[in-house]
Coordinates of N, CA, C and O in Angstrom, one line a residue:
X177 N 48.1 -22.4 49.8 CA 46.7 -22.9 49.6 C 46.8 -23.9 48.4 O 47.6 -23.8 47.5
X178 N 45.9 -24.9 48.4 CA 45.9 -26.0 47.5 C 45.2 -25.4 46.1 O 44.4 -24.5 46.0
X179 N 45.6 -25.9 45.3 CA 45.0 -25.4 43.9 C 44.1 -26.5 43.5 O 43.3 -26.2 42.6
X180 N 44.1 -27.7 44.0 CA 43.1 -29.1 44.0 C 42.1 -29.1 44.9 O 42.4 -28.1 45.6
X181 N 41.3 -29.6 45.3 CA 40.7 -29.8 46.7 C 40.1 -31.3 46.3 O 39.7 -31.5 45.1
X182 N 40.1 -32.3 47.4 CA 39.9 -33.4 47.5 C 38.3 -33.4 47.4 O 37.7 -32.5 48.0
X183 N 37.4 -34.3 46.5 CA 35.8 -34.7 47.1 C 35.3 -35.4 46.9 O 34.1 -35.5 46.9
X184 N 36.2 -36.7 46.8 CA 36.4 -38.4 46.6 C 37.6 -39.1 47.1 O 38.7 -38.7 47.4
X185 N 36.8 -40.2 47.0 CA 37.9 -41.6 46.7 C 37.0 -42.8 45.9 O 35.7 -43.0 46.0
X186 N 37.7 -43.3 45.2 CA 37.2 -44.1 44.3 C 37.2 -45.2 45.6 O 38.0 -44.9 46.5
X187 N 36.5 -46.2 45.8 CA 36.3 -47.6 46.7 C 36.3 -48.8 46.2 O 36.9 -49.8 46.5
X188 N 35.3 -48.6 45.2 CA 35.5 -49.9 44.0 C 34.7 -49.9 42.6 O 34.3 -48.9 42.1
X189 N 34.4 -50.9 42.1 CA 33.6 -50.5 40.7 C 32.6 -50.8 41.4 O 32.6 -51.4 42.5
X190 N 31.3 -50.4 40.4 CA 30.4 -50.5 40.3 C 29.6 -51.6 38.9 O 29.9 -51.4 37.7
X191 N 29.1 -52.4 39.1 CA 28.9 -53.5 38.2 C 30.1 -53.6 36.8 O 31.3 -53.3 37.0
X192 N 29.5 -53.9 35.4 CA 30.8 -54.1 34.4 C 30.9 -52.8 33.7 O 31.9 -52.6 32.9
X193 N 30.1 -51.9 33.8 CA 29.8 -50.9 32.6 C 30.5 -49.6 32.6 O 30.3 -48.7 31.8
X194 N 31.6 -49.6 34.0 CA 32.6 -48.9 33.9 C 32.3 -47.9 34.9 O 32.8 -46.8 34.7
X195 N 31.5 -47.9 36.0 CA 30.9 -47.2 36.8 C 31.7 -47.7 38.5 O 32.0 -48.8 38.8
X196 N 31.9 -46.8 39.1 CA 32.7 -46.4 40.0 C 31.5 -46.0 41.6 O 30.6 -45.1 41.8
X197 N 32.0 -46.9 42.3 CA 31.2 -46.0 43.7 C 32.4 -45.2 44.4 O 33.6 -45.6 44.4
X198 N 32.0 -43.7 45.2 CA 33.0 -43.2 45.0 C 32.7 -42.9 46.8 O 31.6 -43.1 47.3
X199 N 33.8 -42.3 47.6 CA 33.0 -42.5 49.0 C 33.9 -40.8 48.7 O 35.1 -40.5 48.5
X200 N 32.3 -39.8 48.9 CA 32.7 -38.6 48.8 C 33.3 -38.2 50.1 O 33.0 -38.8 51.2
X201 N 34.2 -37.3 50.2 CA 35.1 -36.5 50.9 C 34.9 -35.1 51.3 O 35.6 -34.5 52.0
X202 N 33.4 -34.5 50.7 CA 32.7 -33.4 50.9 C 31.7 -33.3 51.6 O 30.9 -34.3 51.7
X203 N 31.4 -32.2 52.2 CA 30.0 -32.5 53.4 C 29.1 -32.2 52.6 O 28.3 -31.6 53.4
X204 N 28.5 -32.2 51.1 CA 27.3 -32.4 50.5 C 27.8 -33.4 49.5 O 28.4 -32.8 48.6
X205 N 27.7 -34.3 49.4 CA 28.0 -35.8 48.8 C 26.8 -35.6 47.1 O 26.9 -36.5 46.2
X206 N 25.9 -34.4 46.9 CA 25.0 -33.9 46.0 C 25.6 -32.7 44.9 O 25.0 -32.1 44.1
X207 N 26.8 -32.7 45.1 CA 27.3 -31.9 44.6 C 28.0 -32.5 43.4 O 28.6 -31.8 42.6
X208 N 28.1 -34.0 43.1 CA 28.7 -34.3 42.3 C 27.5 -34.0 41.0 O 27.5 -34.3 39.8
X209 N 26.8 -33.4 41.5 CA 25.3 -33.5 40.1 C 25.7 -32.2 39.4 O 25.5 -32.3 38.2
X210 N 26.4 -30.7 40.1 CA 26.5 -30.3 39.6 C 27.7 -30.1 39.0 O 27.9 -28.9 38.9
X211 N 28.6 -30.9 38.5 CA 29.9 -31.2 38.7 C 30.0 -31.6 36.9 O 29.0 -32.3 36.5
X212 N 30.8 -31.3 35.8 CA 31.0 -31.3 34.7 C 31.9 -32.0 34.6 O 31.9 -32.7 33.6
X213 N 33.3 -32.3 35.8 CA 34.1 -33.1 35.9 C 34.8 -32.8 36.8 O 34.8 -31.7 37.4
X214 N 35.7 -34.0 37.0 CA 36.5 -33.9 37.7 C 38.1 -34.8 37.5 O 38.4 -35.7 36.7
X215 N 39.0 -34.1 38.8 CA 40.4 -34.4 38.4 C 41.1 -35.9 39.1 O 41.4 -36.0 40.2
X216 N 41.2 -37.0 38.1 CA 41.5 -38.4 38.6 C 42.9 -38.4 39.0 O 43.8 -38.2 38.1
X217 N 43.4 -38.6 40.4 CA 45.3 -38.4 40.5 C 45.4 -40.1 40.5 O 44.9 -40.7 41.5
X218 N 46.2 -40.8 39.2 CA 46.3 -42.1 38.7 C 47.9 -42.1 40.1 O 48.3 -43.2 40.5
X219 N 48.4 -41.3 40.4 CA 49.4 -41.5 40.8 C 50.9 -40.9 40.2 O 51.8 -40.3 40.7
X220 N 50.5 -41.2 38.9 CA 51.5 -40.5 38.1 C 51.3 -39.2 37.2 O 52.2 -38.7 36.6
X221 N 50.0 -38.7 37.3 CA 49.2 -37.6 36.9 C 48.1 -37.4 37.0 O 47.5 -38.3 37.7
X222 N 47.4 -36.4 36.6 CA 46.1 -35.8 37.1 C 45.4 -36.2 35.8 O 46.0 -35.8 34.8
X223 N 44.3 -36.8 35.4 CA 43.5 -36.8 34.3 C 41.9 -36.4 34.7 O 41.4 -36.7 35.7
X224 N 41.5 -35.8 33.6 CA 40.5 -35.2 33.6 C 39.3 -36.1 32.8 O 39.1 -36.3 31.6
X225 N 38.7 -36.6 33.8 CA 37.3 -37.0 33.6 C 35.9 -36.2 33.5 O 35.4 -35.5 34.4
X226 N 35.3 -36.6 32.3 CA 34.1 -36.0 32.6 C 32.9 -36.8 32.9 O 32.7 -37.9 32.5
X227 N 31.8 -36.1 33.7 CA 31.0 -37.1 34.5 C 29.9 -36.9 33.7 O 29.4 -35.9 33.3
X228 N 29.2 -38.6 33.3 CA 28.2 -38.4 32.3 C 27.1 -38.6 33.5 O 26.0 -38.1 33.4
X229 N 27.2 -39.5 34.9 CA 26.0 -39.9 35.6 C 26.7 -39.8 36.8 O 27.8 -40.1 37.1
X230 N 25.3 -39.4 37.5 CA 25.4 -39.6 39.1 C 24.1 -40.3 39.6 O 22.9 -40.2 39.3
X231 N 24.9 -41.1 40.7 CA 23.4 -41.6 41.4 C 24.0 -42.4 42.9 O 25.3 -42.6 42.9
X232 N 23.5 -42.6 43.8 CA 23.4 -42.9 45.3 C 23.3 -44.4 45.4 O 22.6 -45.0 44.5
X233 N 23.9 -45.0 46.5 CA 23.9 -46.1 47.3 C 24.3 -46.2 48.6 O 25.4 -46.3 48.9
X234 N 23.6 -46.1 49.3 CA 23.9 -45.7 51.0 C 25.0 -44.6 51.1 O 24.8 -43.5 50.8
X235 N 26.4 -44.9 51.7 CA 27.2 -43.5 51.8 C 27.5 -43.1 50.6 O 27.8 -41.9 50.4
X236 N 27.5 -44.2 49.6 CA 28.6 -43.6 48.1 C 28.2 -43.1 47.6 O 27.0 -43.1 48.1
X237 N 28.3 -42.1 46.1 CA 28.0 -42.0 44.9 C 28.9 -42.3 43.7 O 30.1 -42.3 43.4
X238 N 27.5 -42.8 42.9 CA 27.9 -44.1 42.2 C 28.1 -42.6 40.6 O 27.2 -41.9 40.2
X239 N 29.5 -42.6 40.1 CA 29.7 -42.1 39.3 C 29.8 -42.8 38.2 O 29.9 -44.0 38.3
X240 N 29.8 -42.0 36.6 CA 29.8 -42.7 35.2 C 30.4 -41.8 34.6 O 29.9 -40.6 34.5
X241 N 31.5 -42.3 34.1 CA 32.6 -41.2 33.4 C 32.2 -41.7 32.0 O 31.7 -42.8 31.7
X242 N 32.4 -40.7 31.0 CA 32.1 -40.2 29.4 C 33.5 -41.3 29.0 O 34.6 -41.3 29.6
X243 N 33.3 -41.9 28.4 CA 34.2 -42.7 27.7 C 35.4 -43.6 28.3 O 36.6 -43.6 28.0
X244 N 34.6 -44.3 29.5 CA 34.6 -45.3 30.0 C 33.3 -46.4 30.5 O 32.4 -46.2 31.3
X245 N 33.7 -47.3 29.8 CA 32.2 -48.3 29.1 C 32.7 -49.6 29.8 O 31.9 -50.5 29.6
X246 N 33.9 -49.9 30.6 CA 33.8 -51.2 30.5 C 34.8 -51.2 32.3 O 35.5 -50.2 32.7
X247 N 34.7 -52.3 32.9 CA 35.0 -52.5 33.9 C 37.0 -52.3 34.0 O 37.8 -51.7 34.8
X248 N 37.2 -53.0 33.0 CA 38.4 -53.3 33.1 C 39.5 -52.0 32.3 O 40.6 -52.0 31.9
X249 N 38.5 -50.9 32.5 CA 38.9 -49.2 32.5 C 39.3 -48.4 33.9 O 40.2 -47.6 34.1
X250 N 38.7 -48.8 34.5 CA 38.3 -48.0 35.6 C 38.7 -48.9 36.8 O 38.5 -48.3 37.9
X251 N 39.2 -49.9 37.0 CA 39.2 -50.9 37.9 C 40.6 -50.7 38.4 O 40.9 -51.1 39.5
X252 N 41.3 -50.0 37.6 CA 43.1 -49.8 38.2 C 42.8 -48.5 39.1 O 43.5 -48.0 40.0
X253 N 41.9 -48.2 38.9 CA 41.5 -47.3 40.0 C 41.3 -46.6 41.2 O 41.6 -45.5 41.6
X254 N 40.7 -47.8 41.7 CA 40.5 -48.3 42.9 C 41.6 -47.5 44.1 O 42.8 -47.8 44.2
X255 N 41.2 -46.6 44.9 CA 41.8 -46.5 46.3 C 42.2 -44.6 45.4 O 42.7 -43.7 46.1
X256 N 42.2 -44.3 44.3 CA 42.7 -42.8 44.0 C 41.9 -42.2 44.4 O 41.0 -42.8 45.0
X257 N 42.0 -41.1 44.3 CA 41.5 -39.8 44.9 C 40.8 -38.8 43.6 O 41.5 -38.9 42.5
X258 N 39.8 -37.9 43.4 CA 39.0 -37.5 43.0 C 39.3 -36.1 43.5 O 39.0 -36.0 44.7
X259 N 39.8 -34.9 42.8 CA 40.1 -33.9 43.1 C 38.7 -32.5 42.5 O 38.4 -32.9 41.3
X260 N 38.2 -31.7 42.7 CA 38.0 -30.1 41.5 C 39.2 -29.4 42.1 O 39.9 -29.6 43.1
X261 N 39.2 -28.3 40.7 CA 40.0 -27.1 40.9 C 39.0 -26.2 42.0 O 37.9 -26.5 42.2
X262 N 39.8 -25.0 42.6 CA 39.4 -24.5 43.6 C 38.4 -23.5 43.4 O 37.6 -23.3 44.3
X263 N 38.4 -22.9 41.9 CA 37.0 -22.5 41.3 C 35.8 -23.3 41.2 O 34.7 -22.7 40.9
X264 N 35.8 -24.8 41.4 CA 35.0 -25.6 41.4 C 33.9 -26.1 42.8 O 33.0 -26.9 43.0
X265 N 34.7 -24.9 43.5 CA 34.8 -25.9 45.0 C 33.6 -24.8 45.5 O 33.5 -23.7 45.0
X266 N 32.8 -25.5 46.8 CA 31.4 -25.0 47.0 C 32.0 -23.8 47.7 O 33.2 -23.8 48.1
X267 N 30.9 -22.6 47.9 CA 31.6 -21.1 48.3 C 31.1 -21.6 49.5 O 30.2 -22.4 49.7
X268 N 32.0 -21.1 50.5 CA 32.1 -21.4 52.2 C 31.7 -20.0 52.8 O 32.0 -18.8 52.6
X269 N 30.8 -20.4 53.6 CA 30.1 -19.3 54.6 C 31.4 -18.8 55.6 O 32.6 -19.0 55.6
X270 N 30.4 -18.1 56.5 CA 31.4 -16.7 57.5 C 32.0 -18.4 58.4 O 31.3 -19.4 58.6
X271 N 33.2 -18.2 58.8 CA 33.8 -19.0 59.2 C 33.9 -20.5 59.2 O 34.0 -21.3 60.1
X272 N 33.7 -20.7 57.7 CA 33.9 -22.4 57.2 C 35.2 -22.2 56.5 O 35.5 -21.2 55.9
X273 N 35.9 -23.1 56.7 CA 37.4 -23.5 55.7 C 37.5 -24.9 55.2 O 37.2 -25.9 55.9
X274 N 38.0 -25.0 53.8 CA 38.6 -25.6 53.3 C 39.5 -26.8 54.3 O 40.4 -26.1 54.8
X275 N 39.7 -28.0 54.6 CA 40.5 -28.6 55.3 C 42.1 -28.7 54.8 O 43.0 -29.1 55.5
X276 N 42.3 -28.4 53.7 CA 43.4 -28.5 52.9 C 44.2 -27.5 53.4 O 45.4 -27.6 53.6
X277 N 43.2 -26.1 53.7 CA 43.4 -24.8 53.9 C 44.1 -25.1 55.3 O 45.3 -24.8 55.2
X278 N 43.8 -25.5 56.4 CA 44.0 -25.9 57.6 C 45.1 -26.7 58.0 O 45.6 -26.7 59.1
X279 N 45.3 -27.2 57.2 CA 46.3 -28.4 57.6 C 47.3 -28.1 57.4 O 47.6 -27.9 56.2
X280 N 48.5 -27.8 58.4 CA 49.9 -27.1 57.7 C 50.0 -25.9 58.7 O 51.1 -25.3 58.9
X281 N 48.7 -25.6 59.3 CA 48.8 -23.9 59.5 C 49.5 -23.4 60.7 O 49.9 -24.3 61.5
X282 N 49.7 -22.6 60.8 CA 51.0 -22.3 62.1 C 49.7 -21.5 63.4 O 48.9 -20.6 63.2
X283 N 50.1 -22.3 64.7 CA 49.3 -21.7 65.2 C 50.1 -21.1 66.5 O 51.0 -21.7 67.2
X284 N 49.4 -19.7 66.6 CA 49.9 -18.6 67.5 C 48.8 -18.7 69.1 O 47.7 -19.2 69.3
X285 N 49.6 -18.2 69.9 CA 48.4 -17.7 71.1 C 47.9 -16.6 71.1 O 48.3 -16.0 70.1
X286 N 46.8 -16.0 71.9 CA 46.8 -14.4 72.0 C 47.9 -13.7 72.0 O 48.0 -12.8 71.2
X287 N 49.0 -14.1 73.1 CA 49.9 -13.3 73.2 C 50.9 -12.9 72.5 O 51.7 -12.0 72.9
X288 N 50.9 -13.8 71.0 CA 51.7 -13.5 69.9 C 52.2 -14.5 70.0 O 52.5 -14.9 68.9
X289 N 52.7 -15.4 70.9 CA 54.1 -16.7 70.8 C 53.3 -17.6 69.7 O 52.1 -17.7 69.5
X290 N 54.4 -18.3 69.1 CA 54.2 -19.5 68.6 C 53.8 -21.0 69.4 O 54.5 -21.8 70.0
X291 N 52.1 -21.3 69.1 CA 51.6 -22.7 69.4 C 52.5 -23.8 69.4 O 53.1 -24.4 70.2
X292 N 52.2 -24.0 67.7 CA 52.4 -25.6 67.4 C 51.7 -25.3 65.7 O 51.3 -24.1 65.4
X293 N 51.6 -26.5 64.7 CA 51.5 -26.3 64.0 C 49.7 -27.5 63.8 O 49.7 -28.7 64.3
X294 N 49.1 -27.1 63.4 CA 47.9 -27.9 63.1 C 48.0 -28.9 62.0 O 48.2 -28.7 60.8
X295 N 47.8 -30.1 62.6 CA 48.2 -31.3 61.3 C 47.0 -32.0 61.3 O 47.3 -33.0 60.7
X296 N 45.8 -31.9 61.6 CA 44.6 -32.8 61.4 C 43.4 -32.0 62.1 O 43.5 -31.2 63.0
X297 N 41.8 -32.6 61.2 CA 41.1 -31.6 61.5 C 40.9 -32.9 62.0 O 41.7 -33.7 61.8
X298 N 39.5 -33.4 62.8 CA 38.7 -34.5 63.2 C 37.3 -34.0 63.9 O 37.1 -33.5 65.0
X299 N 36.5 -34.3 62.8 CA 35.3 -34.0 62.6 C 34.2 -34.4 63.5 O 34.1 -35.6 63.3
X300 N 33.4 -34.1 64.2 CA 33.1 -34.8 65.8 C 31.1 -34.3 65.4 O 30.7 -33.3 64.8
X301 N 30.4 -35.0 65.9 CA 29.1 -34.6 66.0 C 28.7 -33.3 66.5 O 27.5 -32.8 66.3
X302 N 29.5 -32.8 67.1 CA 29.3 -31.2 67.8 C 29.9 -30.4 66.9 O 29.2 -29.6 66.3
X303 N 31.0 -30.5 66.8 CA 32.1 -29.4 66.6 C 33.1 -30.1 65.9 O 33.0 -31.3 66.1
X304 N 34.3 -29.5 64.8 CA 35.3 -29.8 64.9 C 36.5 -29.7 65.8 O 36.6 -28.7 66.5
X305 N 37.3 -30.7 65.9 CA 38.2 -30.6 66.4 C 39.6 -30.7 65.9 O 39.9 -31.6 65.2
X306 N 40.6 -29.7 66.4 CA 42.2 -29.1 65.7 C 43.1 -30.2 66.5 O 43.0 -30.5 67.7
X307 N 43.7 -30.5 65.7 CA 44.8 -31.1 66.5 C 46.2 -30.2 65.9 O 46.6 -29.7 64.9
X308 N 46.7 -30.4 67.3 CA 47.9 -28.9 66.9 C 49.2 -30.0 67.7 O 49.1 -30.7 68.8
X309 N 50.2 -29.9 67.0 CA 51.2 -31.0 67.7 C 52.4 -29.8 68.0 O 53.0 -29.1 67.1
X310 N 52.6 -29.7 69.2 CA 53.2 -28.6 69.9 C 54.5 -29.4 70.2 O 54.5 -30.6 70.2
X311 N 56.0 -28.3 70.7 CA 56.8 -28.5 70.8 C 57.0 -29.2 72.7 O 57.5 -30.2 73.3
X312 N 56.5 -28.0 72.9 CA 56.0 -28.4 74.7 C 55.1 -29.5 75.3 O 55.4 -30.2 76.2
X313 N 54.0 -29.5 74.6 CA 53.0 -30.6 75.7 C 52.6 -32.1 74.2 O 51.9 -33.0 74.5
X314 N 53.2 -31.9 73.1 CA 53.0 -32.5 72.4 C 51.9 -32.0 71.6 O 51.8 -30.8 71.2
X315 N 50.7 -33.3 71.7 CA 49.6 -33.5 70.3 C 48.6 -32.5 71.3 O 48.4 -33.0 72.5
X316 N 47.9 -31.3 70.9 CA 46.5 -31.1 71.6 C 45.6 -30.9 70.7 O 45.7 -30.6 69.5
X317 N 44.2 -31.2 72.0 CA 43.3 -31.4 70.6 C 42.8 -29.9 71.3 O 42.9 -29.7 72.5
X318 N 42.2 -28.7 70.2 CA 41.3 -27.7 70.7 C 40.4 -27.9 70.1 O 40.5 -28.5 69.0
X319 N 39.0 -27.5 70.6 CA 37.5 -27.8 70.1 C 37.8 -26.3 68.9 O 38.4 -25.2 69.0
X320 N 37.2 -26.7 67.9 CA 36.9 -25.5 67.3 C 35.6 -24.8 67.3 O 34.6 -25.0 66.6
X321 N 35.7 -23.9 68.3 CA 34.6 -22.8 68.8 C 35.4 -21.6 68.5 O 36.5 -21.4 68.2
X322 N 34.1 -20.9 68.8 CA 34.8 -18.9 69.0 C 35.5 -19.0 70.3 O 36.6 -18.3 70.2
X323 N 35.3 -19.5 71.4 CA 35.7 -19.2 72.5 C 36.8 -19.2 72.2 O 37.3 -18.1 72.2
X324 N 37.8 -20.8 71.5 CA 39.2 -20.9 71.5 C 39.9 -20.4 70.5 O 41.0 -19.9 70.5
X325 N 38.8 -20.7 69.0 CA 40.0 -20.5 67.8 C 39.3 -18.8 67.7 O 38.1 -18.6 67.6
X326 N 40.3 -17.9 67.7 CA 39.8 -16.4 67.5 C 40.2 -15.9 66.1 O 39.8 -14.8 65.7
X327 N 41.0 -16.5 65.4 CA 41.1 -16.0 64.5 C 42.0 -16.9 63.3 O 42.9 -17.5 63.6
X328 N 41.5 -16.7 61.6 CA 41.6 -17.8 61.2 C 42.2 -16.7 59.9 O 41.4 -16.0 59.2
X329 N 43.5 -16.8 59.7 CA 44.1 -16.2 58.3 C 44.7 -17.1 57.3 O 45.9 -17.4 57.2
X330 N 43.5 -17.6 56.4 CA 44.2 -18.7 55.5 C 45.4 -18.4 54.5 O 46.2 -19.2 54.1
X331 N 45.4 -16.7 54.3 CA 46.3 -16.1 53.2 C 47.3 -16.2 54.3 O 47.8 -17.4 54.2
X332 N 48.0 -15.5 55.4 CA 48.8 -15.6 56.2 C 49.3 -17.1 56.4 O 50.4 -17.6 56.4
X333 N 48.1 -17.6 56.7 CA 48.7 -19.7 57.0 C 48.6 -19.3 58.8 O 49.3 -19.9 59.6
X334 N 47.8 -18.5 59.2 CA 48.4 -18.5 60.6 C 47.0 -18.5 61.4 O 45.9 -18.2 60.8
X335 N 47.1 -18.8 62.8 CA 45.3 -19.3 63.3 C 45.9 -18.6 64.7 O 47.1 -18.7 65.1
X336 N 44.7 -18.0 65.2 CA 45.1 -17.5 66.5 C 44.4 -18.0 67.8 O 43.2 -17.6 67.9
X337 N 44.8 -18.6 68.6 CA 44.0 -19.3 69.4 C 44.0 -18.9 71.0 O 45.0 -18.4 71.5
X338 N 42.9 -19.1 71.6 CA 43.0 -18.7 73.3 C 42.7 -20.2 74.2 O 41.6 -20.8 74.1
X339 N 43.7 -20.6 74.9 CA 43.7 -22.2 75.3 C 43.1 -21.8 76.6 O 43.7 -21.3 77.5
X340 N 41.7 -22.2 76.7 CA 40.8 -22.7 77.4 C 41.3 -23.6 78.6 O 42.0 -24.6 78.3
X341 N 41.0 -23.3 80.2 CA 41.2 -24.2 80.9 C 41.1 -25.6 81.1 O 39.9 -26.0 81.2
X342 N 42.0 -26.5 81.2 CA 41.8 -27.8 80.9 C 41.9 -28.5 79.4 O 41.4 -29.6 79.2
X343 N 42.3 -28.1 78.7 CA 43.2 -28.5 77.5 C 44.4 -28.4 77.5 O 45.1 -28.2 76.5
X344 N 44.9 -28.5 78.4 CA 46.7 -28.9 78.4 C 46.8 -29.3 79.5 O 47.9 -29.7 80.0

């Protein structure tokens, strides 16, 4: 399991005063309000920012970091990623996961054999959907429902699935 979890990307600045529009990566984009800080990956390390302001502009939120005042701070910026630690991260109801959690996971059938391994979630107006890249039929996508995904062991790393007719 990740000890980071993703809930940004920096996009670009925001006017000269060292403010950043950030295109959140979380499904409550309001969460940066209650947020004390967060973890900047420059590429070559993780630095810790703390957030003096938040505020909205169509999808972004427009962040203001504590001791960054000027454009030409924040501007190398551009395209990083915005992490919390995992104690930071919003508590997830009966069958919500982490995508970080997901990605990697080894997926089995009912019958115990080995699937394929899950390498992408893709997020759809209904439902999510798993993409599991198998050895036999390649890339499949399964809807994530009860019907298919039966069972989800993030500590194990392992997902148990029942392949629904007409998905392979």
């Amino acid at each position: 399991m990740e000890e980071i979890l993703q809930v940004g990307v920096i996009s670009s600045t925001h006017g000269i005063r060292g403010e950043v529009k950030v295109f959140p990566t979380t499904d409550d984009p309001t969460r940066f309000e209650d947020l004390e800080e967060v973890i900047l990956d420059t590429g070559r390390e993780h630095r810790i920012l703390a957030i003096q302001g938040v505020k909205y502009f169509k999808q972004f939120v427009i962040l203001k970091f504590k001791g960054i005042d000027n454009i030409n701070d924040i501007e190398k910026y551009k395209g990083k990623s915005l992490y919390v630690t995992r104690d930071q991260a919003v508590e997830l109801g009966e069958d919500e996961y982490y995508l970080a959690d997901l990605i990697g996971m080894e997926v089995y059938l009912e019958d115990g054999s080995r699937f394929g391994t899950l390498t992408e979630v893709m997020e759809t107006g209904a439902n999510d959907v798993y993409c599991v890249e198998t050895q036999e039929h390649g890339e499949v996508l399964l809807p994530a429902i009860h019907q298919c995904i039966l069972h989800v062991d993030v500590e194990k790393n392992r997902m148990t699935v029942h392949l629904m007719d007409g998905l392979i």
